[in-house]
CSV table of C-alpha atoms in Angstrom, one decimal:
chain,number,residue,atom,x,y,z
A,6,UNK,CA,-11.9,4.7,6.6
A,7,UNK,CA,-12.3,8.2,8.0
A,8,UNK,CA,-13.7,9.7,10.9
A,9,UNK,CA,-17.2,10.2,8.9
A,10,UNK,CA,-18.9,6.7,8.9
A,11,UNK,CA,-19.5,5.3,5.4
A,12,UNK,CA,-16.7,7.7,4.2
A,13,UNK,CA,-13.2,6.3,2.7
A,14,UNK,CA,-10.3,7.6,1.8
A,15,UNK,CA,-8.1,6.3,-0.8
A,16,UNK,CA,-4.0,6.8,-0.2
A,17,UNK,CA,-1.8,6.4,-3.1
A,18,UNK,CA,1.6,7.1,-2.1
A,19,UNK,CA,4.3,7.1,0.7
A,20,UNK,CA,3.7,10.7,1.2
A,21,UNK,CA,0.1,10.8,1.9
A,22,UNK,CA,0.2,7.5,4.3
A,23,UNK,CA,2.7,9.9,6.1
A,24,UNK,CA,0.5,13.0,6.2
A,25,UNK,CA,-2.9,10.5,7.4
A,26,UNK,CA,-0.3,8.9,10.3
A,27,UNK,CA,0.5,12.3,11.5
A,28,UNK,CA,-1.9,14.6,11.0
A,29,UNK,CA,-5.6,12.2,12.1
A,30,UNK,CA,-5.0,9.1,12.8
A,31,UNK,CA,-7.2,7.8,15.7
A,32,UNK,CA,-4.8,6.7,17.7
A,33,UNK,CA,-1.5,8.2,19.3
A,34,UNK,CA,0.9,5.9,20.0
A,35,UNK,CA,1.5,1.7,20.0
A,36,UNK,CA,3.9,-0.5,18.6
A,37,UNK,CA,3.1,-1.3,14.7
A,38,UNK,CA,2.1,2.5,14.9
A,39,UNK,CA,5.7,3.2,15.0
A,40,UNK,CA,6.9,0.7,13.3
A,41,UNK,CA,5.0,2.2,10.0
A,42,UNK,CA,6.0,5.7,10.8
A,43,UNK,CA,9.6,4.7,10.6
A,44,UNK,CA,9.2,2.5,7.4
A,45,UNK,CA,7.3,5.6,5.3
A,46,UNK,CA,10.3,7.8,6.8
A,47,UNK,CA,12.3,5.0,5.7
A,48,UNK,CA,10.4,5.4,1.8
A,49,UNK,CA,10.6,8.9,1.7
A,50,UNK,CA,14.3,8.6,2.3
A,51,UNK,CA,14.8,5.8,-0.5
A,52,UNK,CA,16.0,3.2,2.0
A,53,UNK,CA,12.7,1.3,2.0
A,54,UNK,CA,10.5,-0.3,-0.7
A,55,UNK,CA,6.9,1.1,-0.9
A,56,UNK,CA,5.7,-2.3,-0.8
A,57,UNK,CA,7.2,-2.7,2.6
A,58,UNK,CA,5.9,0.5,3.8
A,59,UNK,CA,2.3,0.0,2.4
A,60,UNK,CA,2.6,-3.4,4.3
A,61,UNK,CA,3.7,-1.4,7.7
A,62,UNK,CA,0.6,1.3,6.8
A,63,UNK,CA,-1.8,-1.3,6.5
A,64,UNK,CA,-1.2,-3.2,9.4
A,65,UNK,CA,-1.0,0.2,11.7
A,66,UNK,CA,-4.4,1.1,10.1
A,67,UNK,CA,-5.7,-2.0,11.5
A,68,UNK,CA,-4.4,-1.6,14.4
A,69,UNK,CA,-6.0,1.4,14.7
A,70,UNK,CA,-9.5,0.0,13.9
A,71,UNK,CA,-9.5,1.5,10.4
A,72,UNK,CA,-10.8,-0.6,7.8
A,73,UNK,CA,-8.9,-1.5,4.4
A,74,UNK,CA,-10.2,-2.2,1.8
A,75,UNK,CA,-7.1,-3.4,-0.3
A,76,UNK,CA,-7.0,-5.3,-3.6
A,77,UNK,CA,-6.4,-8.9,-3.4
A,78,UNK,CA,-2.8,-9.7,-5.0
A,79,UNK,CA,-1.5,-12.7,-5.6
A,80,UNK,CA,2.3,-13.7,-5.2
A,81,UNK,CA,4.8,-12.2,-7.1
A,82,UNK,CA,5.8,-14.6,-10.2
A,83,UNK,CA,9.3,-12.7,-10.9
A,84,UNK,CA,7.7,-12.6,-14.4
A,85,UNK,CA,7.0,-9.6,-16.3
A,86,UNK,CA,3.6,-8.5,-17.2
A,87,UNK,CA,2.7,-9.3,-21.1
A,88,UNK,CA,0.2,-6.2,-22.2
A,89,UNK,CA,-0.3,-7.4,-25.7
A,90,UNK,CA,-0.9,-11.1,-26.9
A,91,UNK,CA,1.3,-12.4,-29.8
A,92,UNK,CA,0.2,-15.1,-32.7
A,93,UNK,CA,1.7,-18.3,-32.1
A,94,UNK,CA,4.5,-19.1,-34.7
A,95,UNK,CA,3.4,-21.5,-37.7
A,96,UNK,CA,5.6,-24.1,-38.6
A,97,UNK,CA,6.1,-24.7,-42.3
Protein backbone atom coordinates (compact mmCIF):
# COMPACT_ATOMS: atom_id res chain seq x y z
CA UNK A 1 0.00 0.00 0.00
CA UNK A 2 1.22 3.44 -0.67
CA UNK A 3 1.04 6.66 0.93
CA UNK A 4 -2.16 7.57 -1.37
CA UNK A 5 -5.09 5.65 0.25
CA UNK A 6 -6.81 3.13 -2.10
CA UNK A 7 -3.45 3.12 -4.12
CA UNK A 8 -1.15 -0.21 -4.31
CA UNK A 9 1.86 -0.90 -5.46
CA UNK A 10 2.96 -4.10 -6.79
CA UNK A 11 6.91 -5.21 -6.19
CA UNK A 12 8.29 -7.90 -8.22
CA UNK A 13 11.81 -8.39 -7.44
CA UNK A 14 14.67 -8.10 -4.79
CA UNK A 15 15.67 -4.92 -6.26
CA UNK A 16 12.57 -2.90 -6.08
CA UNK A 17 11.69 -4.29 -2.25
CA UNK A 18 15.17 -2.63 -1.73
CA UNK A 19 14.48 0.65 -3.41
CA UNK A 20 10.62 0.85 -1.41
CA UNK A 21 12.68 -0.04 2.14
CA UNK A 22 15.02 2.76 1.49
CA UNK A 23 13.70 5.34 -0.40
CA UNK A 24 9.51 5.65 1.47
CA UNK A 25 8.94 3.36 3.72
CA UNK A 26 6.84 4.80 6.65
CA UNK A 27 8.86 3.91 9.13
CA UNK A 28 12.69 4.41 10.07
CA UNK A 29 13.89 1.99 12.05
CA UNK A 30 12.68 -1.45 14.19
CA UNK A 31 13.73 -4.84 14.35
CA UNK A 32 12.11 -6.99 11.35
CA UNK A 33 12.86 -3.61 9.48
CA UNK A 34 16.42 -4.56 9.59
CA UNK A 35 16.16 -7.80 9.51
CA UNK A 36 14.57 -7.48 5.70
CA UNK A 37 17.11 -4.90 4.72
CA UNK A 38 19.87 -7.37 5.38
CA UNK A 39 18.07 -10.36 3.77
CA UNK A 40 17.40 -8.29 0.14
CA UNK A 41 21.20 -7.19 0.62
CA UNK A 42 21.66 -10.66 1.32
CA UNK A 43 19.54 -11.47 -2.37
CA UNK A 44 21.16 -9.05 -4.24
CA UNK A 45 24.41 -10.53 -3.20
CA UNK A 46 23.29 -14.21 -4.20
CA UNK A 47 23.65 -15.50 -0.63
CA UNK A 48 19.90 -15.45 0.03
CA UNK A 49 16.94 -17.03 -1.64
CA UNK A 50 14.21 -14.56 -2.83
CA UNK A 51 11.76 -16.61 -1.14
CA UNK A 52 13.40 -15.85 2.07
CA UNK A 53 13.79 -12.27 1.34
CA UNK A 54 10.13 -11.83 0.08
CA UNK A 55 9.24 -13.54 3.44
CA UNK A 56 11.59 -10.87 5.47
CA UNK A 57 9.83 -7.88 3.02
CA UNK A 58 6.54 -8.96 3.89
CA UNK A 59 6.73 -9.23 7.40
CA UNK A 60 8.69 -5.57 7.64
CA UNK A 61 5.68 -4.27 5.46
CA UNK A 62 3.45 -5.31 8.09
CA UNK A 63 5.21 -4.09 10.54
CA UNK A 64 5.05 -1.04 9.16
CA UNK A 65 1.22 -0.96 8.77
CA UNK A 66 1.35 -1.58 5.07
CA UNK A 67 -1.07 -3.83 3.79
CA UNK A 68 -0.19 -7.08 1.49
CA UNK A 69 -2.06 -8.36 -0.45
CA UNK A 70 -0.09 -11.59 -1.36
CA UNK A 71 -1.30 -14.68 -3.20
CA UNK A 72 -2.27 -17.62 -1.20
CA UNK A 73 0.44 -20.52 -1.80
CA UNK A 74 0.22 -23.65 -0.64
CA UNK A 75 3.31 -25.87 0.56
CA UNK A 76 5.88 -26.78 -1.56
CA UNK A 77 5.35 -30.51 -2.93
CA UNK A 78 9.19 -30.95 -4.18
CA UNK A 79 7.22 -31.92 -7.34
CA UNK A 80 7.56 -30.34 -10.63
CA UNK A 81 4.85 -28.47 -12.20
CA UNK A 82 3.12 -30.56 -15.28
CA UNK A 83 1.95 -27.73 -18.02
CA UNK A 84 0.53 -30.15 -20.47
CA UNK A 85 -1.73 -33.27 -19.65
CA UNK A 86 -0.72 -36.62 -21.30
CA UNK A 87 -3.30 -39.62 -22.47
CA UNK A 88 -3.22 -42.40 -20.16
CA UNK A 89 -1.42 -45.50 -21.78
CA UNK A 90 -3.83 -48.32 -23.22
CA UNK A 91 -3.01 -51.65 -22.46
CA UNK A 92 -3.43 -54.14 -25.32
Amino acid sequence: MTSHPGRMRVITSALQAAEQILAVWPIDDGEVLSAAKYALQSCLEGNLSPGSARFAFIQAAKEAGNCVDEPVRGPPSGKSLRWHKTKPRQRA
